JSON list of C-alpha atoms in Angstrom, two decimals:
[
{"chain": "A", "resi": 896, "resn": "UNK", "atom": "CA", "xyz": [59.33, 2.47, 34.20]},
{"chain": "A", "resi": 897, "resn": "UNK", "atom": "CA", "xyz": [59.68, 5.63, 32.11]},
{"chain": "A", "resi": 898, "resn": "UNK", "atom": "CA", "xyz": [58.75, 8.39, 32.24]},
{"chain": "A", "resi": 899, "resn": "UNK", "atom": "CA", "xyz": [58.85, 8.73, 36.01]},
{"chain": "A", "resi": 900, "resn": "UNK", "atom": "CA", "xyz": [55.86, 11.09, 35.90]},
{"chain": "A", "resi": 901, "resn": "UNK", "atom": "CA", "xyz": [53.96, 12.01, 32.72]},
{"chain": "A", "resi": 902, "resn": "UNK", "atom": "CA", "xyz": [52.26, 15.32, 33.53]},
{"chain": "A", "resi": 903, "resn": "UNK", "atom": "CA", "xyz": [49.31, 16.27, 31.32]},
{"chain": "A", "resi": 904, "resn": "UNK", "atom": "CA", "xyz": [48.24, 19.34, 33.30]},
{"chain": "A", "resi": 905, "resn": "UNK", "atom": "CA", "xyz": [49.34, 21.07, 36.48]},
{"chain": "A", "resi": 906, "resn": "UNK", "atom": "CA", "xyz": [48.12, 24.12, 38.36]},
{"chain": "A", "resi": 907, "resn": "UNK", "atom": "CA", "xyz": [47.65, 25.13, 42.01]},
{"chain": "A", "resi": 908, "resn": "UNK", "atom": "CA", "xyz": [44.53, 22.97, 42.31]},
{"chain": "A", "resi": 909, "resn": "UNK", "atom": "CA", "xyz": [44.95, 19.93, 40.05]},
{"chain": "A", "resi": 910, "resn": "UNK", "atom": "CA", "xyz": [47.62, 17.54, 38.87]},
{"chain": "A", "resi": 911, "resn": "UNK", "atom": "CA", "xyz": [46.54, 15.47, 35.86]},
{"chain": "A", "resi": 912, "resn": "UNK", "atom": "CA", "xyz": [48.79, 12.53, 35.02]},
{"chain": "A", "resi": 913, "resn": "UNK", "atom": "CA", "xyz": [49.04, 9.90, 32.29]},
{"chain": "A", "resi": 914, "resn": "UNK", "atom": "CA", "xyz": [49.52, 6.60, 34.14]},
{"chain": "A", "resi": 915, "resn": "UNK", "atom": "CA", "xyz": [51.38, 3.83, 32.32]},
{"chain": "A", "resi": 916, "resn": "UNK", "atom": "CA", "xyz": [50.04, 0.29, 32.23]},
{"chain": "A", "resi": 917, "resn": "UNK", "atom": "CA", "xyz": [51.63, -1.87, 34.93]},
{"chain": "A", "resi": 918, "resn": "UNK", "atom": "CA", "xyz": [51.90, 0.87, 37.58]},
{"chain": "A", "resi": 919, "resn": "UNK", "atom": "CA", "xyz": [49.59, 0.96, 40.60]},
{"chain": "A", "resi": 920, "resn": "UNK", "atom": "CA", "xyz": [47.58, 4.12, 41.28]},
{"chain": "A", "resi": 921, "resn": "UNK", "atom": "CA", "xyz": [48.16, 3.87, 45.05]},
{"chain": "A", "resi": 922, "resn": "UNK", "atom": "CA", "xyz": [50.62, 1.74, 47.06]},
{"chain": "A", "resi": 923, "resn": "UNK", "atom": "CA", "xyz": [49.82, -1.88, 47.87]},
{"chain": "A", "resi": 924, "resn": "UNK", "atom": "CA", "xyz": [50.69, -3.80, 51.01]},
{"chain": "A", "resi": 925, "resn": "UNK", "atom": "CA", "xyz": [53.62, -5.76, 49.58]},
{"chain": "A", "resi": 926, "resn": "UNK", "atom": "CA", "xyz": [57.03, -4.07, 49.39]},
{"chain": "A", "resi": 927, "resn": "UNK", "atom": "CA", "xyz": [57.17, -4.54, 45.61]},
{"chain": "A", "resi": 928, "resn": "UNK", "atom": "CA", "xyz": [53.92, -2.58, 45.35]},
{"chain": "A", "resi": 929, "resn": "UNK", "atom": "CA", "xyz": [55.19, 0.56, 47.07]},
{"chain": "A", "resi": 930, "resn": "UNK", "atom": "CA", "xyz": [56.12, 2.14, 43.74]},
{"chain": "A", "resi": 931, "resn": "UNK", "atom": "CA", "xyz": [52.95, 3.75, 42.41]},
{"chain": "A", "resi": 932, "resn": "UNK", "atom": "CA", "xyz": [51.69, 6.89, 40.73]},
{"chain": "A", "resi": 933, "resn": "UNK", "atom": "CA", "xyz": [50.71, 8.51, 44.04]},
{"chain": "A", "resi": 934, "resn": "UNK", "atom": "CA", "xyz": [54.14, 7.94, 45.60]},
{"chain": "A", "resi": 935, "resn": "UNK", "atom": "CA", "xyz": [55.89, 9.29, 42.52]},
{"chain": "A", "resi": 936, "resn": "UNK", "atom": "CA", "xyz": [53.67, 12.37, 42.43]},
{"chain": "A", "resi": 937, "resn": "UNK", "atom": "CA", "xyz": [54.14, 13.08, 46.15]},
{"chain": "A", "resi": 938, "resn": "UNK", "atom": "CA", "xyz": [57.92, 12.88, 45.81]},
{"chain": "A", "resi": 939, "resn": "UNK", "atom": "CA", "xyz": [57.66, 16.02, 43.66]},
{"chain": "A", "resi": 940, "resn": "UNK", "atom": "CA", "xyz": [54.37, 17.50, 44.90]},
{"chain": "A", "resi": 941, "resn": "UNK", "atom": "CA", "xyz": [54.03, 16.55, 48.61]},
{"chain": "A", "resi": 942, "resn": "UNK", "atom": "CA", "xyz": [50.45, 17.84, 48.96]},
{"chain": "A", "resi": 943, "resn": "UNK", "atom": "CA", "xyz": [49.06, 15.85, 46.01]},
{"chain": "A", "resi": 944, "resn": "UNK", "atom": "CA", "xyz": [46.38, 13.30, 46.92]},
{"chain": "A", "resi": 945, "resn": "UNK", "atom": "CA", "xyz": [44.57, 10.67, 44.86]},
{"chain": "A", "resi": 946, "resn": "UNK", "atom": "CA", "xyz": [40.90, 11.35, 44.06]},
{"chain": "A", "resi": 947, "resn": "UNK", "atom": "CA", "xyz": [40.13, 8.26, 41.97]},
{"chain": "A", "resi": 948, "resn": "UNK", "atom": "CA", "xyz": [42.02, 5.21, 40.71]},
{"chain": "A", "resi": 949, "resn": "UNK", "atom": "CA", "xyz": [42.79, 3.25, 37.59]},
{"chain": "A", "resi": 950, "resn": "UNK", "atom": "CA", "xyz": [43.46, -0.50, 37.60]},
{"chain": "A", "resi": 951, "resn": "UNK", "atom": "CA", "xyz": [47.16, -1.32, 37.53]},
{"chain": "A", "resi": 952, "resn": "UNK", "atom": "CA", "xyz": [46.86, -2.78, 34.02]},
{"chain": "A", "resi": 953, "resn": "UNK", "atom": "CA", "xyz": [44.93, 0.23, 32.66]},
{"chain": "A", "resi": 954, "resn": "UNK", "atom": "CA", "xyz": [46.80, 3.24, 31.30]},
{"chain": "A", "resi": 955, "resn": "UNK", "atom": "CA", "xyz": [45.65, 6.81, 30.94]},
{"chain": "A", "resi": 956, "resn": "UNK", "atom": "CA", "xyz": [44.34, 9.86, 32.74]},
{"chain": "A", "resi": 957, "resn": "UNK", "atom": "CA", "xyz": [44.24, 10.16, 36.50]},
{"chain": "A", "resi": 958, "resn": "UNK", "atom": "CA", "xyz": [43.61, 13.42, 38.35]},
{"chain": "A", "resi": 959, "resn": "UNK", "atom": "CA", "xyz": [45.05, 14.29, 41.75]},
{"chain": "A", "resi": 960, "resn": "UNK", "atom": "CA", "xyz": [44.19, 17.20, 44.04]},
{"chain": "A", "resi": 961, "resn": "UNK", "atom": "CA", "xyz": [46.84, 19.65, 45.17]},
{"chain": "A", "resi": 962, "resn": "UNK", "atom": "CA", "xyz": [44.94, 20.69, 48.32]},
{"chain": "A", "resi": 963, "resn": "UNK", "atom": "CA", "xyz": [42.01, 19.61, 50.50]},
{"chain": "A", "resi": 964, "resn": "UNK", "atom": "CA", "xyz": [39.48, 21.98, 48.94]},
{"chain": "A", "resi": 965, "resn": "UNK", "atom": "CA", "xyz": [40.27, 20.72, 45.44]},
{"chain": "A", "resi": 966, "resn": "UNK", "atom": "CA", "xyz": [40.03, 17.12, 46.66]},
{"chain": "A", "resi": 967, "resn": "UNK", "atom": "CA", "xyz": [36.60, 17.79, 48.16]},
{"chain": "A", "resi": 968, "resn": "UNK", "atom": "CA", "xyz": [35.36, 19.63, 45.06]},
{"chain": "A", "resi": 969, "resn": "UNK", "atom": "CA", "xyz": [36.50, 17.10, 42.45]},
{"chain": "A", "resi": 970, "resn": "UNK", "atom": "CA", "xyz": [35.76, 14.10, 44.67]},
{"chain": "A", "resi": 971, "resn": "UNK", "atom": "CA", "xyz": [32.14, 15.24, 44.87]},
{"chain": "A", "resi": 972, "resn": "UNK", "atom": "CA", "xyz": [31.99, 15.42, 41.08]},
{"chain": "A", "resi": 973, "resn": "UNK", "atom": "CA", "xyz": [33.07, 11.78, 40.83]},
{"chain": "A", "resi": 974, "resn": "UNK", "atom": "CA", "xyz": [30.62, 10.79, 43.55]},
{"chain": "A", "resi": 975, "resn": "UNK", "atom": "CA", "xyz": [27.70, 12.54, 41.82]},
{"chain": "A", "resi": 976, "resn": "UNK", "atom": "CA", "xyz": [28.76, 11.28, 38.35]},
{"chain": "A", "resi": 977, "resn": "UNK", "atom": "CA", "xyz": [29.38, 14.80, 37.07]},
{"chain": "A", "resi": 978, "resn": "UNK", "atom": "CA", "xyz": [32.66, 13.87, 35.40]},
{"chain": "A", "resi": 979, "resn": "UNK", "atom": "CA", "xyz": [32.78, 12.46, 31.87]},
{"chain": "A", "resi": 980, "resn": "UNK", "atom": "CA", "xyz": [35.31, 9.79, 30.92]},
{"chain": "A", "resi": 981, "resn": "UNK", "atom": "CA", "xyz": [36.06, 8.00, 27.69]},
{"chain": "A", "resi": 982, "resn": "UNK", "atom": "CA", "xyz": [38.27, 4.95, 27.32]},
{"chain": "A", "resi": 983, "resn": "UNK", "atom": "CA", "xyz": [39.74, 3.28, 24.26]},
{"chain": "A", "resi": 984, "resn": "UNK", "atom": "CA", "xyz": [39.75, -0.52, 24.27]},
{"chain": "A", "resi": 985, "resn": "UNK", "atom": "CA", "xyz": [40.60, -3.27, 21.83]},
{"chain": "A", "resi": 986, "resn": "UNK", "atom": "CA", "xyz": [38.33, -6.26, 22.26]},
{"chain": "A", "resi": 987, "resn": "UNK", "atom": "CA", "xyz": [38.55, -9.73, 20.80]},
{"chain": "A", "resi": 988, "resn": "UNK", "atom": "CA", "xyz": [36.25, -10.50, 17.89]},
{"chain": "A", "resi": 989, "resn": "UNK", "atom": "CA", "xyz": [33.83, -8.29, 15.99]},
{"chain": "A", "resi": 990, "resn": "UNK", "atom": "CA", "xyz": [30.96, -6.50, 17.67]},
{"chain": "A", "resi": 991, "resn": "UNK", "atom": "CA", "xyz": [27.82, -6.89, 15.56]},
{"chain": "A", "resi": 992, "resn": "UNK", "atom": "CA", "xyz": [26.35, -3.43, 16.23]},
{"chain": "A", "resi": 993, "resn": "UNK", "atom": "CA", "xyz": [28.07, -0.07, 15.87]},
{"chain": "A", "resi": 994, "resn": "UNK", "atom": "CA", "xyz": [27.00, 1.17, 19.29]},
{"chain": "A", "resi": 995, "resn": "UNK", "atom": "CA", "xyz": [25.15, 0.07, 22.37]},
{"chain": "A", "resi": 996, "resn": "UNK", "atom": "CA", "xyz": [25.18, -0.10, 26.14]},
{"chain": "A", "resi": 997, "resn": "UNK", "atom": "CA", "xyz": [25.65, -2.71, 28.85]},
{"chain": "A", "resi": 998, "resn": "UNK", "atom": "CA", "xyz": [23.51, -2.39, 31.97]},
{"chain": "A", "resi": 999, "resn": "UNK", "atom": "CA", "xyz": [24.55, -5.22, 34.28]},
{"chain": "A", "resi": 1000, "resn": "UNK", "atom": "CA", "xyz": [25.03, -5.01, 38.09]},
{"chain": "A", "resi": 1001, "resn": "UNK", "atom": "CA", "xyz": [28.42, -6.03, 39.47]},
{"chain": "A", "resi": 1002, "resn": "UNK", "atom": "CA", "xyz": [29.87, -7.30, 42.73]},
{"chain": "A", "resi": 1003, "resn": "UNK", "atom": "CA", "xyz": [33.16, -8.75, 43.89]},
{"chain": "A", "resi": 1004, "resn": "UNK", "atom": "CA", "xyz": [33.79, -12.42, 43.08]},
{"chain": "A", "resi": 1005, "resn": "UNK", "atom": "CA", "xyz": [35.14, -13.01, 46.59]},
{"chain": "A", "resi": 1006, "resn": "UNK", "atom": "CA", "xyz": [36.78, -16.45, 46.08]},
{"chain": "A", "resi": 1007, "resn": "UNK", "atom": "CA", "xyz": [38.57, -15.02, 43.03]},
{"chain": "A", "resi": 1008, "resn": "UNK", "atom": "CA", "xyz": [39.14, -11.40, 44.06]},
{"chain": "A", "resi": 1009, "resn": "UNK", "atom": "CA", "xyz": [39.95, -8.88, 42.73]},
{"chain": "A", "resi": 1010, "resn": "UNK", "atom": "CA", "xyz": [37.78, -10.29, 39.94]},
{"chain": "A", "resi": 1011, "resn": "UNK", "atom": "CA", "xyz": [34.24, -8.98, 39.66]},
{"chain": "A", "resi": 1012, "resn": "UNK", "atom": "CA", "xyz": [31.09, -10.70, 38.46]},
{"chain": "A", "resi": 1013, "resn": "UNK", "atom": "CA", "xyz": [27.54, -9.97, 37.34]},
{"chain": "A", "resi": 1014, "resn": "UNK", "atom": "CA", "xyz": [24.96, -10.49, 40.09]},
{"chain": "A", "resi": 1015, "resn": "UNK", "atom": "CA", "xyz": [21.37, -9.38, 39.48]},
{"chain": "A", "resi": 1016, "resn": "UNK", "atom": "CA", "xyz": [20.42, -9.79, 43.15]},
{"chain": "A", "resi": 1017, "resn": "UNK", "atom": "CA", "xyz": [23.40, -8.46, 45.12]},
{"chain": "A", "resi": 1018, "resn": "UNK", "atom": "CA", "xyz": [25.30, -6.46, 42.50]},
{"chain": "A", "resi": 1019, "resn": "UNK", "atom": "CA", "xyz": [25.59, -2.67, 42.35]},
{"chain": "A", "resi": 1020, "resn": "UNK", "atom": "CA", "xyz": [24.20, -0.94, 39.28]},
{"chain": "A", "resi": 1021, "resn": "UNK", "atom": "CA", "xyz": [26.73, -0.52, 36.46]},
{"chain": "A", "resi": 1022, "resn": "UNK", "atom": "CA", "xyz": [26.18, 1.09, 33.06]},
{"chain": "A", "resi": 1023, "resn": "UNK", "atom": "CA", "xyz": [28.59, 1.34, 30.14]},
{"chain": "A", "resi": 1024, "resn": "UNK", "atom": "CA", "xyz": [27.96, 2.95, 26.75]},
{"chain": "A", "resi": 1025, "resn": "UNK", "atom": "CA", "xyz": [30.11, 1.91, 23.78]},
{"chain": "A", "resi": 1026, "resn": "UNK", "atom": "CA", "xyz": [30.81, 2.82, 20.15]},
{"chain": "A", "resi": 1027, "resn": "UNK", "atom": "CA", "xyz": [32.81, 0.96, 17.52]},
{"chain": "A", "resi": 1028, "resn": "UNK", "atom": "CA", "xyz": [35.81, 2.89, 16.19]},
{"chain": "A", "resi": 1029, "resn": "UNK", "atom": "CA", "xyz": [37.21, 0.29, 13.80]},
{"chain": "A", "resi": 1030, "resn": "UNK", "atom": "CA", "xyz": [36.83, -3.41, 13.06]},
{"chain": "A", "resi": 1031, "resn": "UNK", "atom": "CA", "xyz": [40.23, -5.02, 12.56]},
{"chain": "A", "resi": 1032, "resn": "UNK", "atom": "CA", "xyz": [41.22, -8.49, 11.36]},
{"chain": "A", "resi": 1033, "resn": "UNK", "atom": "CA", "xyz": [40.69, -10.30, 14.66]},
{"chain": "A", "resi": 1034, "resn": "UNK", "atom": "CA", "xyz": [39.65, -7.48, 16.98]},
{"chain": "A", "resi": 1035, "resn": "UNK", "atom": "CA", "xyz": [37.48, -4.38, 17.33]},
{"chain": "A", "resi": 1036, "resn": "UNK", "atom": "CA", "xyz": [38.63, -0.98, 18.56]},
{"chain": "A", "resi": 1037, "resn": "UNK", "atom": "CA", "xyz": [35.91, 0.61, 20.68]},
{"chain": "A", "resi": 1038, "resn": "UNK", "atom": "CA", "xyz": [35.24, 3.79, 22.65]},
{"chain": "A", "resi": 1039, "resn": "UNK", "atom": "CA", "xyz": [33.84, 3.07, 26.10]},
{"chain": "A", "resi": 1040, "resn": "UNK", "atom": "CA", "xyz": [31.92, 5.63, 28.14]},
{"chain": "A", "resi": 1041, "resn": "UNK", "atom": "CA", "xyz": [31.25, 4.45, 31.70]},
{"chain": "A", "resi": 1042, "resn": "UNK", "atom": "CA", "xyz": [28.27, 6.12, 33.37]},
{"chain": "A", "resi": 1043, "resn": "UNK", "atom": "CA", "xyz": [29.11, 4.44, 36.67]},
{"chain": "A", "resi": 1044, "resn": "UNK", "atom": "CA", "xyz": [32.58, 3.65, 38.00]},
{"chain": "A", "resi": 1045, "resn": "UNK", "atom": "CA", "xyz": [32.54, 0.12, 39.41]},
{"chain": "A", "resi": 1046, "resn": "UNK", "atom": "CA", "xyz": [35.74, -1.88, 39.81]},
{"chain": "A", "resi": 1047, "resn": "UNK", "atom": "CA", "xyz": [36.61, -3.77, 36.60]},
{"chain": "A", "resi": 1048, "resn": "UNK", "atom": "CA", "xyz": [33.34, -2.48, 35.10]},
{"chain": "A", "resi": 1049, "resn": "UNK", "atom": "CA", "xyz": [34.57, -2.09, 31.53]},
{"chain": "A", "resi": 1050, "resn": "UNK", "atom": "CA", "xyz": [36.44, -5.37, 31.59]},
{"chain": "A", "resi": 1051, "resn": "UNK", "atom": "CA", "xyz": [33.47, -7.41, 32.84]},
{"chain": "A", "resi": 1052, "resn": "UNK", "atom": "CA", "xyz": [30.93, -5.64, 30.64]},
{"chain": "A", "resi": 1053, "resn": "UNK", "atom": "CA", "xyz": [32.95, -6.34, 27.49]},
{"chain": "A", "resi": 1054, "resn": "UNK", "atom": "CA", "xyz": [33.34, -9.95, 28.61]},
{"chain": "A", "resi": 1055, "resn": "UNK", "atom": "CA", "xyz": [29.57, -10.22, 29.03]},
{"chain": "A", "resi": 1056, "resn": "UNK", "atom": "CA", "xyz": [29.13, -9.06, 25.43]},
{"chain": "A", "resi": 1057, "resn": "UNK", "atom": "CA", "xyz": [31.32, -11.99, 24.41]},
{"chain": "A", "resi": 1058, "resn": "UNK", "atom": "CA", "xyz": [34.23, -9.73, 23.49]},
{"chain": "A", "resi": 1059, "resn": "UNK", "atom": "CA", "xyz": [36.87, -9.60, 26.27]},
{"chain": "A", "resi": 1060, "resn": "UNK", "atom": "CA", "xyz": [39.48, -6.86, 26.19]},
{"chain": "A", "resi": 1061, "resn": "UNK", "atom": "CA", "xyz": [42.66, -8.29, 24.69]},
{"chain": "A", "resi": 1062, "resn": "UNK", "atom": "CA", "xyz": [45.54, -8.88, 27.07]},
{"chain": "A", "resi": 1063, "resn": "UNK", "atom": "CA", "xyz": [43.22, -9.04, 30.08]},
{"chain": "A", "resi": 1064, "resn": "UNK", "atom": "CA", "xyz": [44.92, -11.40, 32.53]},
{"chain": "A", "resi": 1065, "resn": "UNK", "atom": "CA", "xyz": [41.78, -11.68, 34.66]},
{"chain": "A", "resi": 1066, "resn": "UNK", "atom": "CA", "xyz": [39.03, -12.19, 32.10]},
{"chain": "A", "resi": 1067, "resn": "UNK", "atom": "CA", "xyz": [40.52, -13.09, 28.71]},
{"chain": "A", "resi": 1068, "resn": "UNK", "atom": "CA", "xyz": [41.56, -16.58, 27.62]},
{"chain": "A", "resi": 1069, "resn": "UNK", "atom": "CA", "xyz": [43.32, -18.18, 24.66]},
{"chain": "A", "resi": 1070, "resn": "UNK", "atom": "CA", "xyz": [44.04, -15.89, 21.72]},
{"chain": "A", "resi": 1071, "resn": "UNK", "atom": "CA", "xyz": [42.33, -12.93, 23.37]},
{"chain": "A", "resi": 1072, "resn": "UNK", "atom": "CA", "xyz": [44.84, -13.17, 26.22]},
{"chain": "A", "resi": 1073, "resn": "UNK", "atom": "CA", "xyz": [47.96, -13.97, 24.18]},
{"chain": "A", "resi": 1074, "resn": "UNK", "atom": "CA", "xyz": [47.21, -11.25, 21.60]},
{"chain": "A", "resi": 1075, "resn": "UNK", "atom": "CA", "xyz": [49.07, -8.67, 23.70]},
{"chain": "A", "resi": 1076, "resn": "UNK", "atom": "CA", "xyz": [51.31, -8.57, 26.76]},
{"chain": "A", "resi": 1077, "resn": "UNK", "atom": "CA", "xyz": [49.40, -5.55, 28.07]},
{"chain": "A", "resi": 1078, "resn": "UNK", "atom": "CA", "xyz": [45.74, -4.83, 28.66]},
{"chain": "A", "resi": 1079, "resn": "UNK", "atom": "CA", "xyz": [44.36, -2.79, 25.76]},
{"chain": "A", "resi": 1080, "resn": "UNK", "atom": "CA", "xyz": [42.38, -0.37, 27.91]},
{"chain": "A", "resi": 1081, "resn": "UNK", "atom": "CA", "xyz": [43.29, 3.32, 28.08]},
{"chain": "A", "resi": 1082, "resn": "UNK", "atom": "CA", "xyz": [41.59, 6.27, 29.80]},
{"chain": "A", "resi": 1083, "resn": "UNK", "atom": "CA", "xyz": [41.82, 8.77, 26.95]},
{"chain": "A", "resi": 1084, "resn": "UNK", "atom": "CA", "xyz": [39.71, 11.76, 27.98]},
{"chain": "A", "resi": 1085, "resn": "UNK", "atom": "CA", "xyz": [38.48, 13.19, 31.27]},
{"chain": "A", "resi": 1086, "resn": "UNK", "atom": "CA", "xyz": [36.13, 16.14, 31.62]},
{"chain": "A", "resi": 1087, "resn": "UNK", "atom": "CA", "xyz": [35.46, 17.86, 34.95]},
{"chain": "A", "resi": 1088, "resn": "UNK", "atom": "CA", "xyz": [34.73, 21.23, 36.47]},
{"chain": "A", "resi": 1089, "resn": "UNK", "atom": "CA", "xyz": [37.75, 23.11, 37.75]},
{"chain": "A", "resi": 1090, "resn": "UNK", "atom": "CA", "xyz": [37.65, 23.78, 41.52]},
{"chain": "A", "resi": 1091, "resn": "UNK", "atom": "CA", "xyz": [38.26, 27.48, 40.88]},
{"chain": "A", "resi": 1092, "resn": "UNK", "atom": "CA", "xyz": [35.61, 29.08, 38.68]},
{"chain": "A", "resi": 1093, "resn": "UNK", "atom": "CA", "xyz": [33.74, 25.88, 37.87]},
{"chain": "A", "resi": 1094, "resn": "UNK", "atom": "CA", "xyz": [34.56, 25.86, 34.15]},
{"chain": "A", "resi": 1095, "resn": "UNK", "atom": "CA", "xyz": [34.64, 22.50, 32.39]},
{"chain": "A", "resi": 1096, "resn": "UNK", "atom": "CA", "xyz": [38.15, 21.32, 31.58]},
{"chain": "A", "resi": 1097, "resn": "UNK", "atom": "CA", "xyz": [38.80, 18.47, 29.14]},
{"chain": "A", "resi": 1098, "resn": "UNK", "atom": "CA", "xyz": [42.08, 16.57, 29.40]},
{"chain": "A", "resi": 1099, "resn": "UNK", "atom": "CA", "xyz": [43.39, 14.10, 26.83]},
{"chain": "A", "resi": 1100, "resn": "UNK", "atom": "CA", "xyz": [46.12, 11.44, 26.80]},
{"chain": "A", "resi": 1101, "resn": "UNK", "atom": "CA", "xyz": [46.85, 9.73, 23.48]},
{"chain": "A", "resi": 1102, "resn": "UNK", "atom": "CA", "xyz": [46.25, 5.98, 23.35]},
{"chain": "A", "resi": 1103, "resn": "UNK", "atom": "CA", "xyz": [49.53, 4.00, 23.16]},
{"chain": "A", "resi": 1104, "resn": "UNK", "atom": "CA", "xyz": [48.04, 1.05, 21.25]},
{"chain": "A", "resi": 1105, "resn": "UNK", "atom": "CA", "xyz": [46.01, 3.00, 18.68]},
{"chain": "A", "resi": 1106, "resn": "UNK", "atom": "CA", "xyz": [47.80, 4.48, 15.67]},
{"chain": "A", "resi": 1107, "resn": "UNK", "atom": "CA", "xyz": [45.72, 7.46, 14.64]}
]
């Protein structure tokens, strides 16, 4: 899978990478899942550690810490929802409104894990804001802005709107699934405070399935 490591930004505190779709963020238990973004990064930068994750099928920005202090500083920002993230997604069908939000609690669908499901009694709060970028022939290109960071949040929330993300092997069916061999979900921008100085830094990784 090329490139071996797509570096968006690097300094003594942070390593910001553009993860390709199909690559794990961290290693899995099976031998075939040992190759991952973390392992690749640590082969070049031994002190780099993962702060947050992207689903294997999702591409885009992922930040790693180059030391313990940076990990603590940025990790706290994620925990307190101080970071800002935007994703680009292509969903099946045409969204009626130009913008909106989905506020539906999520939990693991244990018999079908790693799938997630909406559960108003046991689920954890999950909020996603969205804006239409372009309505295409069969699909809609949207910008997704997660306020929370639950597993599969964007995928399930779009499904609940009746517009699954195309190429989603967990939640899409029929034409929505066969439309693309890859999941059309990309982490395009990430904004956070730098561990040194506290200034906001905005990182960007162009979307591979959106021709600007």
